[in-house]
XYZ file of N, CA, C and O in Angstrom:
788
model
N 127.616 132.573 162.316
C 126.653 133.273 161.216
C 127.165 134.133 159.983
O 127.711 134.969 160.857
N 127.418 133.924 159.349
C 127.801 135.138 158.325
C 127.835 134.781 156.564
O 128.047 134.232 156.095
N 126.496 135.412 156.341
C 125.918 135.349 155.267
C 125.826 136.936 154.358
O 126.022 137.493 155.407
N 125.521 136.772 153.479
C 125.136 138.128 152.744
C 123.700 138.102 152.850
O 122.996 137.152 152.189
N 123.104 139.095 153.368
C 121.399 139.368 153.019
C 121.576 140.661 152.776
O 122.474 141.470 151.857
N 120.172 140.778 151.684
C 120.147 142.304 150.911
C 118.778 142.949 151.418
O 118.123 143.008 150.717
N 118.612 142.840 152.590
C 117.407 143.345 153.452
C 117.255 144.997 153.077
O 116.461 145.481 152.860
N 118.495 145.516 153.456
C 118.589 147.168 153.601
C 118.880 147.693 152.338
O 118.873 148.560 152.312
N 119.427 147.007 151.490
C 119.851 147.254 150.053
C 121.036 148.304 150.289
O 121.075 149.300 149.110
N 122.011 148.121 151.315
C 122.708 149.570 151.362
C 124.333 147.908 152.237
O 123.839 147.531 153.000
N 125.495 147.945 151.197
C 126.338 146.689 151.526
C 126.649 146.724 153.074
O 126.601 145.857 153.324
N 126.700 147.946 153.688
C 127.481 147.944 155.397
C 126.334 147.430 155.765
O 126.535 146.357 156.828
N 125.202 147.863 155.792
C 123.779 147.587 156.876
C 123.544 146.306 156.649
O 123.341 145.678 157.411
N 123.620 145.759 155.367
C 123.233 143.981 155.056
C 124.500 143.271 155.428
O 124.543 142.285 156.195
N 125.904 143.944 155.466
C 126.728 142.883 156.143
C 126.324 142.800 157.585
O 126.913 141.580 158.362
N 126.018 143.860 157.987
C 125.748 143.968 159.459
C 124.843 142.751 160.074
O 125.247 141.974 160.858
N 123.884 142.843 158.944
C 122.753 141.662 159.296
C 122.938 140.527 159.187
O 122.317 139.391 160.222
N 123.970 140.167 158.135
C 124.583 139.094 158.140
C 125.054 138.273 159.172
O 125.117 137.430 158.798
N 126.319 139.392 159.526
C 127.026 138.800 160.553
C 126.847 138.629 162.264
O 127.359 138.077 163.215
N 125.726 139.183 162.285
C 125.046 139.437 163.651
C 123.893 139.373 163.958
O 122.821 140.108 164.078
N 123.336 138.338 164.615
C 122.048 137.875 165.051
C 121.517 138.606 165.707
O 120.519 139.277 165.538
N 122.076 139.716 166.445
C 121.113 141.188 167.221
C 120.685 142.047 166.255
O 119.707 142.565 166.206
N 121.829 142.192 165.284
C 121.255 143.142 164.004
C 119.919 142.520 163.269
O 119.015 143.382 163.139
N 119.999 141.277 163.313
C 119.017 140.883 162.540
C 118.000 140.975 163.004
O 116.688 141.039 162.565
N 117.474 140.690 164.661
C 116.172 140.818 165.345
C 115.983 142.174 165.522
O 114.873 142.034 165.400
N 116.968 142.996 165.612
C 116.839 144.585 165.647
C 115.923 144.849 164.188
O 114.954 145.537 164.639
N 116.548 144.428 163.280
C 116.025 145.124 162.146
C 114.362 144.311 161.753
O 113.674 145.059 161.542
N 114.312 143.454 162.511
C 112.997 142.676 162.492
C 112.173 143.276 163.176
O 111.090 143.629 162.879
N 112.902 143.904 164.281
C 111.650 144.216 165.183
C 111.359 146.035 164.780
O 109.711 146.439 164.884
N 112.054 146.293 163.822
C 111.920 147.688 163.484
C 110.815 147.936 161.914
O 110.645 149.049 161.688
N 110.570 146.249 161.253
C 110.081 146.224 160.185
C 108.626 146.237 160.862
O 107.915 145.572 160.315
N 108.385 147.957 160.842
C 106.946 147.927 161.045
C 106.671 149.338 160.683
O 107.179 149.961 161.208
N 105.937 149.881 159.732
C 105.232 150.786 159.603
C 105.794 152.040 158.791
O 106.146 153.146 158.537
N 107.191 151.462 158.354
C 108.296 152.010 157.589
C 108.957 151.088 156.456
O 108.617 149.932 156.376
N 108.706 151.594 154.755
C 109.942 150.606 154.391
C 111.002 149.430 154.481
O 111.793 150.058 155.949
N 110.974 148.347 154.297
C 111.383 147.452 154.593
C 113.130 148.118 154.465
O 113.816 147.343 155.498
N 113.688 148.148 153.688
C 115.074 148.875 153.450
C 115.163 150.205 155.028
O 116.340 149.499 155.471
N 114.470 150.374 155.017
C 114.558 151.757 156.125
C 114.980 150.569 157.701
O 115.614 151.132 158.227
N 113.888 150.153 157.918
C 113.879 149.180 159.262
C 115.036 148.301 158.828
O 115.500 148.677 160.464
N 115.637 147.409 158.069
C 117.071 146.856 158.270
C 118.382 147.827 158.280
O 119.327 146.894 158.296
N 118.124 149.142 157.612
C 119.150 149.960 157.704
C 119.776 150.476 159.063
O 120.741 150.740 159.705
N 118.657 150.513 160.378
C 118.592 150.841 161.181
C 119.818 150.100 162.423
O 120.184 150.942 163.004
N 119.783 148.772 161.832
C 120.533 148.246 162.911
C 122.285 149.046 162.773
O 123.030 149.197 163.964
N 122.637 149.094 162.125
C 123.968 149.776 161.207
C 124.107 151.168 161.724
O 124.628 151.732 162.183
N 122.716 151.847 161.496
C 122.770 153.304 162.044
C 122.835 153.217 163.451
O 123.886 154.459 164.459
N 122.356 152.560 164.006
C 122.373 152.538 165.542
C 123.787 152.336 166.149
O 124.198 152.782 166.832
N 124.363 151.445 165.445
C 125.739 150.800 165.974
C 126.831 152.136 165.646
O 127.775 152.284 166.415
N 126.670 152.569 164.273
C 127.403 154.029 164.088
C 127.220 155.005 165.194
O 128.389 155.369 165.486
N 126.013 155.192 165.553
C 125.452 156.164 166.075
C 126.208 156.025 167.902
O 126.734 156.813 168.585
N 126.179 154.545 168.320
C 127.127 154.097 169.723
C 128.640 154.028 169.629
O 129.110 153.557 170.033
N 128.925 154.059 167.945
C 130.458 154.199 167.875
C 131.139 152.911 167.855
O 131.917 152.523 168.612
N 129.965 151.326 167.740
C 130.442 150.054 167.522
C 130.135 149.589 166.126
O 129.660 150.280 165.454
N 131.016 148.350 166.011
C 130.938 147.773 164.929
C 129.627 146.778 164.872
O 129.263 146.334 163.782
N 129.062 146.475 166.275
C 128.141 145.656 166.187
C 127.056 146.188 167.400
O 127.668 147.053 167.725
N 125.949 145.297 167.390
C 124.993 145.977 168.308
C 125.689 145.060 169.616
O 125.661 143.862 169.648
N 125.094 145.396 171.145
C 125.795 144.281 172.285
C 124.532 144.565 173.114
O 124.236 146.077 173.241
N 123.933 143.511 173.405
C 122.716 143.940 173.824
C 122.634 144.257 175.365
O 122.040 144.891 176.004
N 123.919 143.900 175.712
C 124.254 144.194 177.509
C 124.559 145.728 177.386
O 123.652 146.463 177.867
N 125.288 146.361 176.284
C 125.571 147.861 176.177
C 124.148 148.398 175.832
O 123.730 149.634 176.738
N 123.234 147.984 175.010
C 122.000 148.380 174.791
C 120.967 148.576 176.037
O 120.269 149.544 175.999
N 120.973 147.588 176.375
C 120.219 147.265 178.023
C 120.174 148.570 179.097
O 119.357 148.881 179.525
N 121.268 148.549 179.099
C 122.000 149.492 180.090
C 121.949 151.137 179.774
O 122.219 151.834 180.293
N 122.206 151.184 178.611
C 121.755 153.129 178.154
C 120.750 153.845 178.796
O 119.416 153.139 179.138
N 120.841 154.690 179.259
C 119.812 155.528 179.545
C 118.717 155.796 178.592
O 118.817 155.860 177.324
N 117.315 155.658 178.974
C 116.107 155.455 178.031
C 116.150 156.841 177.236
O 116.183 156.603 175.965
N 116.341 157.692 177.793
C 116.432 159.229 177.374
C 117.448 159.291 176.368
O 117.134 159.830 174.983
N 118.378 158.931 176.723
C 119.641 159.114 175.832
C 119.197 158.720 174.385
O 120.232 158.879 173.456
N 118.673 157.116 174.276
C 118.926 155.962 173.755
C 117.445 156.591 172.720
O 117.920 156.358 171.576
N 116.534 157.421 173.174
C 115.388 158.029 172.245
C 115.977 159.107 171.534
O 116.068 158.986 170.291
N 117.139 159.597 172.038
C 118.104 160.997 171.167
C 118.341 159.930 170.440
O 118.570 160.698 169.159
N 119.319 159.269 170.590
C 120.492 158.324 169.894
C 119.180 157.921 168.620
O 119.886 158.139 167.610
N 117.989 157.327 168.856
C 117.302 156.877 167.449
C 116.887 158.243 166.553
O 116.257 158.117 165.608
N 116.423 159.259 167.516
C 115.563 160.477 166.758
C 116.473 161.627 166.131
O 116.159 161.968 165.234
N 118.269 161.141 166.376
C 118.790 161.933 165.412
C 118.413 162.051 164.145
O 117.696 160.489 163.400
N 118.535 162.795 162.959
C 118.372 162.991 161.932
C 119.643 162.614 161.180
O 120.647 162.672 161.229
N 118.723 161.223 159.934
C 117.334 160.724 159.925
C 117.277 160.072 161.091
O 118.078 159.145 161.381
N 115.724 159.871 161.610
C 115.554 159.113 162.301
C 115.752 157.780 162.380
O 115.678 157.336 160.863
N 116.038 156.712 162.509
C 115.869 155.129 162.741
C 114.610 154.393 162.654
O 114.559 153.448 161.611
N 113.760 155.262 162.709
C 111.985 155.141 162.632
C 111.378 156.024 162.454
O 111.267 157.028 163.173
N 110.083 155.587 161.755
C 109.175 156.871 161.828
C 109.027 157.233 163.341
O 108.458 158.398 163.920
N 108.473 156.553 164.373
C 108.412 156.087 165.882
C 109.446 156.307 166.732
O 109.749 154.964 167.397
N 110.722 156.798 166.367
C 112.148 156.584 167.126
C 111.786 156.194 168.613
O 112.558 155.583 169.104
N 110.540 156.574 169.430
C 110.381 156.835 170.988
C 109.944 155.253 171.326
O 110.954 154.955 171.868
N 108.912 154.791 170.744
C 108.335 153.836 170.684
C 109.249 152.629 170.451
O 109.569 151.805 171.089
N 109.957 152.837 169.411
C 111.065 151.431 168.763
C 112.279 151.703 169.838
O 113.015 150.633 169.983
N 112.703 152.854 170.924
C 113.756 152.857 171.466
C 113.305 152.098 172.430
O 114.357 151.334 172.735
N 111.998 152.380 172.974
C 111.864 151.429 173.982
C 111.591 149.916 174.073
O 112.143 149.163 174.789
N 111.061 149.817 172.488
C 111.167 148.381 172.374
C 112.546 147.740 172.381
O 112.619 146.668 172.466
N 113.498 148.388 171.199
C 114.580 148.083 171.408
C 115.258 147.422 172.581
O 115.932 146.267 172.633
N 115.212 148.367 173.710
C 115.695 148.171 174.931
C 115.406 147.339 175.261
O 115.874 146.004 176.260
N 113.685 146.833 175.472
C 113.189 145.582 176.162
C 113.621 143.945 175.679
O 113.891 143.529 176.242
N 113.808 144.176 173.978
C 114.308 143.338 173.510
C 115.658 142.508 173.964
O 115.949 141.631 174.594
N 116.478 143.767 174.372
C 117.958 143.532 174.858
C 118.127 143.086 176.302
O 118.693 142.422 176.524
N 117.342 143.677 177.102
C 117.280 142.889 178.082
C 116.599 141.876 178.646
O 117.125 141.430 179.528
N 115.513 141.401 177.712
C 115.074 140.805 177.808
C 116.137 139.244 177.340
O 116.725 138.150 177.934
N 116.859 139.528 176.382
C 118.164 138.829 175.349
C 119.275 138.731 177.088
O 119.706 137.505 177.315
N 119.211 139.581 177.511
C 120.327 139.653 178.901
C 119.476 138.576 179.747
O 120.907 138.242 180.250
N 118.478 138.780 180.142
C 117.991 137.995 181.167
C 118.178 136.615 180.929
O 118.362 135.666 181.784
N 117.744 136.152 179.622
C 117.494 134.782 179.254
C 118.518 134.289 178.514
O 118.658 132.852 178.873
N 119.324 134.582 177.684
C 120.025 134.414 176.906
C 121.603 134.874 177.004
O 122.392 134.915 176.409
N 121.653 135.854 178.471
C 123.096 135.979 178.259
C 123.459 137.235 177.175
O 124.854 137.352 177.076
N 122.380 137.956 176.743
C 122.873 138.859 175.903
C 123.467 138.078 174.455
O 123.471 138.958 173.483
N 123.201 136.874 174.694
C 123.339 136.526 173.028
C 122.132 135.871 172.221
O 121.846 135.108 172.731
N 122.306 136.609 171.161
C 120.339 136.832 170.593
C 120.880 135.332 170.040
O 119.790 135.008 169.389
N 121.879 134.673 169.633
C 121.750 133.692 168.634
C 121.480 132.512 169.272
O 120.562 131.631 168.619
N 121.612 132.470 170.803
C 121.147 131.606 171.645
C 119.608 131.280 171.429
O 118.966 130.445 171.885
N 118.565 132.410 170.885
C 117.493 132.109 170.701
C 117.177 130.458 169.928
O 116.764 129.715 170.094
N 117.961 130.513 169.257
C 117.878 129.863 167.972
C 119.081 128.497 168.024
O 118.470 127.889 167.249
N 120.064 128.778 168.473
C 121.041 127.914 168.355
C 121.085 126.666 169.058
O 120.388 126.361 170.324
N 120.804 125.843 168.485
C 120.838 124.178 169.027
C 119.220 123.571 169.410
O 119.089 122.498 169.802
N 118.240 124.579 168.933
C 116.684 124.535 168.980
C 116.873 123.324 167.940
O 116.968 123.380 166.737
N 116.030 122.329 168.361
C 115.963 121.216 167.445
C 114.046 121.276 166.982
O 114.089 120.296 166.058
N 113.599 121.972 167.096
C 112.124 121.726 166.598
C 111.594 122.987 166.052
O 111.618 124.048 166.795
N 110.912 123.035 165.035
C 110.226 124.347 164.654
C 109.432 124.837 165.464
O 109.814 126.222 165.579
N 108.506 124.175 165.764
C 107.454 124.833 166.883
C 108.417 125.644 168.121
O 107.640 126.284 168.606
N 109.239 124.844 168.795
C 110.139 125.559 169.848
C 110.363 126.493 169.482
O 110.284 127.733 169.907
N 111.278 126.739 168.251
C 111.836 127.591 167.916
C 110.848 128.955 167.566
O 110.917 130.038 168.248
N 109.516 128.811 166.855
C 108.417 129.738 166.882
C 108.191 130.112 168.139
O 108.073 131.522 168.531
N 108.118 129.263 169.384
C 107.458 129.576 170.543
C 108.642 130.785 171.404
O 108.271 131.720 171.465
N 109.998 129.809 171.084
C 110.948 131.037 171.544
C 110.772 132.468 170.878
O 111.186 133.844 171.752
N 110.924 132.881 169.669
C 110.645 133.720 169.096
C 109.528 134.999 169.159
O 109.811 135.924 169.424
N 108.533 134.064 169.555
C 107.157 134.502 169.782
C 107.304 135.363 171.428
O 106.692 136.245 171.295
N 107.951 134.897 172.032
C 108.502 135.020 173.684
C 109.155 136.510 173.499
O 109.109 137.143 174.584
N 110.033 136.876 172.318
C 110.384 137.894 172.594
C 109.825 139.412 172.573
O 109.067 139.221 171.702
N 110.133 140.310 173.288
C 109.389 141.598 173.264
C 109.242 142.067 171.496
O 110.014 142.075 171.262
N 107.891 142.633 171.138
C 107.766 143.397 170.169
C 107.488 142.242 169.103
O 107.492 142.918 167.733
N 108.015 140.685 169.536
C 107.555 139.655 168.413
C 106.124 138.926 168.319
O 106.067 138.678 169.569
N 105.249 139.552 167.668
C 104.208 138.262 167.359
C 104.153 137.106 166.669
O 105.030 137.063 166.239
N 103.047 136.779 166.388
C 103.135 135.615 165.783
C 103.459 135.694 164.371
O 104.656 135.206 163.740
N 102.726 136.770 164.010
C 103.433 136.621 162.282
C 105.040 137.310 162.087
O 105.700 137.016 161.143
N 105.306 138.514 162.862
C 106.935 138.796 162.832
C 107.841 137.478 163.553
O 108.949 137.316 162.621
N 107.385 136.622 164.196
C 108.255 135.417 164.545
C 108.160 134.433 163.640
O 109.470 133.976 163.388
N 106.531 134.310 162.794
C 107.245 133.339 161.428
C 107.946 133.871 160.339
O 108.136 133.234 159.952
N 107.795 135.032 160.392
C 108.625 135.317 159.171
C 110.085 135.786 159.503
O 111.059 135.407 158.742
N 110.271 136.038 160.902
C 111.600 135.746 160.850
C 112.214 134.322 161.397
O 113.465 133.808 160.983
N 111.489 133.404 161.655
C 112.139 131.953 161.771
C 111.987 131.583 160.127
O 112.817 130.561 159.651
N 111.429 132.012 159.122
C 111.396 131.840 157.507
C 112.557 132.358 157.135
O 113.538 131.990 156.207
N 113.106 133.690 157.873
C 114.188 134.262 157.298
C 115.451 133.356 157.600
O 116.491 133.136 157.087
N 115.110 132.665 159.044
C 116.746 131.953 159.950
C 116.681 130.720 158.962
O 117.620 130.134 158.380
N 115.195 130.424 158.656
C 115.844 128.895 157.166
C 116.073 128.901 155.846
O 116.823 128.417 155.556
N 115.499 129.877 155.429
C 115.741 130.537 154.287
C 117.035 131.075 153.772
O 117.936 130.889 152.839
N 117.718 131.843 154.556
C 118.941 132.392 154.098
C 119.882 132.035 155.098
O 120.954 132.826 154.633
N 119.222 132.034 156.368
C 120.643 132.000 157.728
C 120.825 130.379 157.737
O 121.727 129.866 158.512
N 120.683 129.530 157.450
C 120.491 128.135 157.382
C 120.237 127.676 158.851
O 120.976 126.462 159.066
N 119.321 128.446 159.336
C 118.856 127.463 160.518
C 117.536 126.813 160.328
O 116.496 127.399 159.993
N 117.671 125.350 160.099
C 116.663 124.870 160.008
C 116.199 123.363 160.900
O 116.397 122.526 160.532
N 115.572 123.942 162.151
C 115.253 122.624 163.068
C 113.911 122.512 162.368
O 113.707 122.367 161.583
N 113.799 121.086 162.783
C 112.667 120.216 161.846
C 111.251 120.644 162.328
O 111.225 121.077 163.256
N 110.603 120.562 160.953
C 109.377 121.276 161.350
C 109.669 122.728 160.929
O 108.471 123.187 161.304
N 110.692 123.732 161.051
C 110.857 124.690 160.663
C 109.804 125.290 159.496
O 109.195 126.550 159.969
N 109.691 124.958 158.425
C 108.794 125.320 157.202
C 107.241 125.550 157.719
O 106.618 125.938 157.820
N 106.715 124.406 158.583
C 105.535 124.236 159.263
C 105.324 125.375 160.139
O 104.203 126.036 160.066
N 106.272 125.399 160.905
C 106.282 126.426 161.882
C 106.341 127.745 161.223
O 105.515 128.345 162.076
N 106.770 128.183 160.322
C 106.665 129.731 159.905
C 105.591 129.550 158.975
O 105.318 130.728 158.347
N 104.453 128.544 158.835
C 103.408 128.725 157.741
C 103.540 129.191 156.286
O 104.569 128.927 155.944
N 102.991 130.059 155.839
C 102.876 130.210 154.880
C 104.421 131.092 154.623
O 105.054 130.852 153.053
N 105.072 131.835 155.486
C 106.300 132.534 155.094
C 107.453 131.530 154.947
O 108.282 131.334 154.102
N 107.174 129.832 155.189
C 108.226 128.973 154.898
C 108.288 128.549 153.484
O 108.752 127.639 153.468
N 106.741 128.488 152.842
C 106.627 128.076 151.853
C 108.023 128.382 150.640
O 108.691 129.369 150.549
N 108.508 127.459 149.773
C 109.498 127.739 148.893
C 109.340 128.433 147.854
O 107.728 128.447 147.531
N 110.001 129.464 147.292
C 109.279 129.983 145.601
C 108.629 130.854 146.092
O 107.896 131.285 145.145
N 108.288 131.177 147.755
C 107.839 132.407 147.488
C 107.942 133.848 147.797
O 109.147 134.058 147.779
N 106.837 134.795 147.655
C 107.715 136.107 148.019
C 106.494 136.720 148.483
O 106.473 137.958 148.146
N 106.809 136.521 149.816
C 105.438 137.104 150.716
C 106.429 138.511 152.035
O 105.722 138.795 152.517
N 107.495 137.923 152.034
C 108.096 138.819 153.469
C 109.903 139.109 152.855
O 110.183 138.492 151.974
N 110.139 139.600 153.831
C 111.888 139.841 154.368
C 112.580 138.379 153.935
O 113.806 138.470 153.470
N 111.972 137.490 154.542
C 112.487 136.154 154.314
C 112.678 135.828 152.824
O 113.819 134.603 152.557
N 112.199 136.151 152.060
C 112.431 136.176 150.372
C 113.388 136.958 149.460
O 113.680 136.608 148.482
N 114.006 138.088 149.961
C 114.080 139.236 149.478
C 115.601 138.829 149.500
O 116.504 138.692 150.564
N 116.122 138.319 147.986
C 117.656 138.034 147.986
C 118.223 138.868 147.398
O 119.333 138.960 146.724
N 117.796 140.201 146.622
C 118.106 141.236 145.862
C 117.023 142.340 145.337
O 115.676 142.098 146.006
N 117.440 143.194 144.577
C 116.442 144.263 143.925
C 115.087 143.704 143.477
O 114.072 143.863 143.443
N 114.889 142.586 142.635
C 114.213 141.814 141.835
C 113.309 141.176 142.755
O 111.886 141.345 142.871
N 113.676 140.528 144.054
C 112.809 139.880 144.692
C 112.376 140.649 145.561
O 111.063 140.544 146.415
N 113.026 141.921 146.034
C 112.404 143.101 146.478
C 111.117 143.399 145.885
O 110.154 143.611 146.592
N 110.924 144.080 144.805
C 110.148 144.436 143.609
C 108.972 143.030 144.101
O 107.520 143.321 144.141
N 109.373 141.801 144.110
C 107.967 141.251 144.170
C 107.525 140.588 145.500
O 106.327 140.547 145.298
N 108.194 140.726 146.353
C 107.698 140.991 147.622
C 106.918 142.366 147.976
O 105.922 142.358 148.573
N 107.303 143.215 147.373
C 106.301 144.724 147.455
C 105.276 144.630 147.067
O 104.186 144.859 147.220
N 105.099 143.976 145.612
C 103.926 143.754 144.792
C 102.986 142.554 145.852
O 101.801 142.993 145.713
N 103.846 141.391 146.108
C 102.636 140.587 147.151
C 101.741 141.542 148.390
O 100.978 141.467 148.431
N 103.194 142.497 148.880
C 102.295 143.283 150.109
C 100.886 144.211 149.473
O 100.401 144.140 150.312
N 101.226 144.906 148.563
C 100.635 145.582 147.657
C 99.240 144.488 147.466
O 97.985 145.592 147.754
N 99.376 143.848 146.902
C 97.749 142.733 146.624
C 97.217 142.626 148.099
O 95.936 142.536 148.261
N 98.002 142.299 148.858
C 97.711 141.542 150.290
C 96.575 143.019 150.743
O 95.355 143.057 151.213
N 97.107 144.254 150.796
C 96.845 145.365 151.231
C 95.241 145.544 150.197
O 94.184 146.105 151.004
N 95.251 145.580 149.074
C 94.329 145.424 148.369
C 93.062 145.080 148.777
O 92.161 145.266 148.472
N 93.382 143.437 148.900
C 92.566 142.358 149.230
C 92.081 142.398 149.920
O 90.782 142.447 150.515
N 92.675 143.092 151.710
C 92.107 143.166 152.823
C 91.099 144.558 152.694
O 90.172 144.783 153.103
N 91.237 145.610 152.105
C 90.905 147.010 151.540
C 89.707 146.640 150.878
O 88.202 147.018 151.520
N 89.493 145.684 149.922
C 88.032 145.146 149.405
C 87.116 144.570 150.002
O 86.064 144.851 150.326
N 87.967 143.542 150.732
C 86.973 142.506 152.200
C 86.379 143.745 152.866
O 85.246 143.214 153.322
N 87.108 144.653 153.298
C 86.694 145.701 154.287
C 85.660 146.591 153.830
O 84.474 146.532 154.366
N 85.512 146.850 152.562
C 84.864 147.635 151.957
C 83.158 146.768 151.881
O 82.248 147.211 151.668
N 83.341 145.550 151.284
C 82.096 144.564 151.109
C 81.774 143.677 152.195
O 80.654 143.854 152.143
N 82.327 144.162 153.617
C 81.830 143.969 154.625
C 80.656 145.416 155.180
O 79.661 144.908 156.029
N 81.072 146.444 155.045
C 80.089 147.477 154.827
C 78.854 147.645 154.728
O 78.374 146.698 153.451
């Protein structure tokens, strides 16, 4: 895995995401309730604070939980909720150590069926169906991981030429389009909720 991603809109953070399967998974895990760029810059910030060039699942899983919370809480914090996210990242890394010998890429490497890959992603701690589908779309659209049926398994996020999620961000222009789509979805959801009252 060595591609150029543009999710953090920061060259060093994006370089790490493009070469490190674990960094990409951690970025996806952090992508909730904060701006996308903030979430995907998180893995680089964590690596820097650990004094490393990359994230290591064995190392993170073995960290003292309180010390790891402190590491994520340092200013600027890695996430709006550094305590809960520190716990989730450690749970993810512990799972990867137990199931995949700490190698995040083994979650998808050699998987030949999109539904099986979606199931594996959904099994990851902190990954529900939507997050798993978005990450599957990111794997297929930008990281060259395209098992049979991957687009169908990714649902709407797998559609070609869409601007629904991080899977579709290739630069500032597409980021703006994805943001606009998300705002439309929020407005539609709000209108539907109001209509039901």
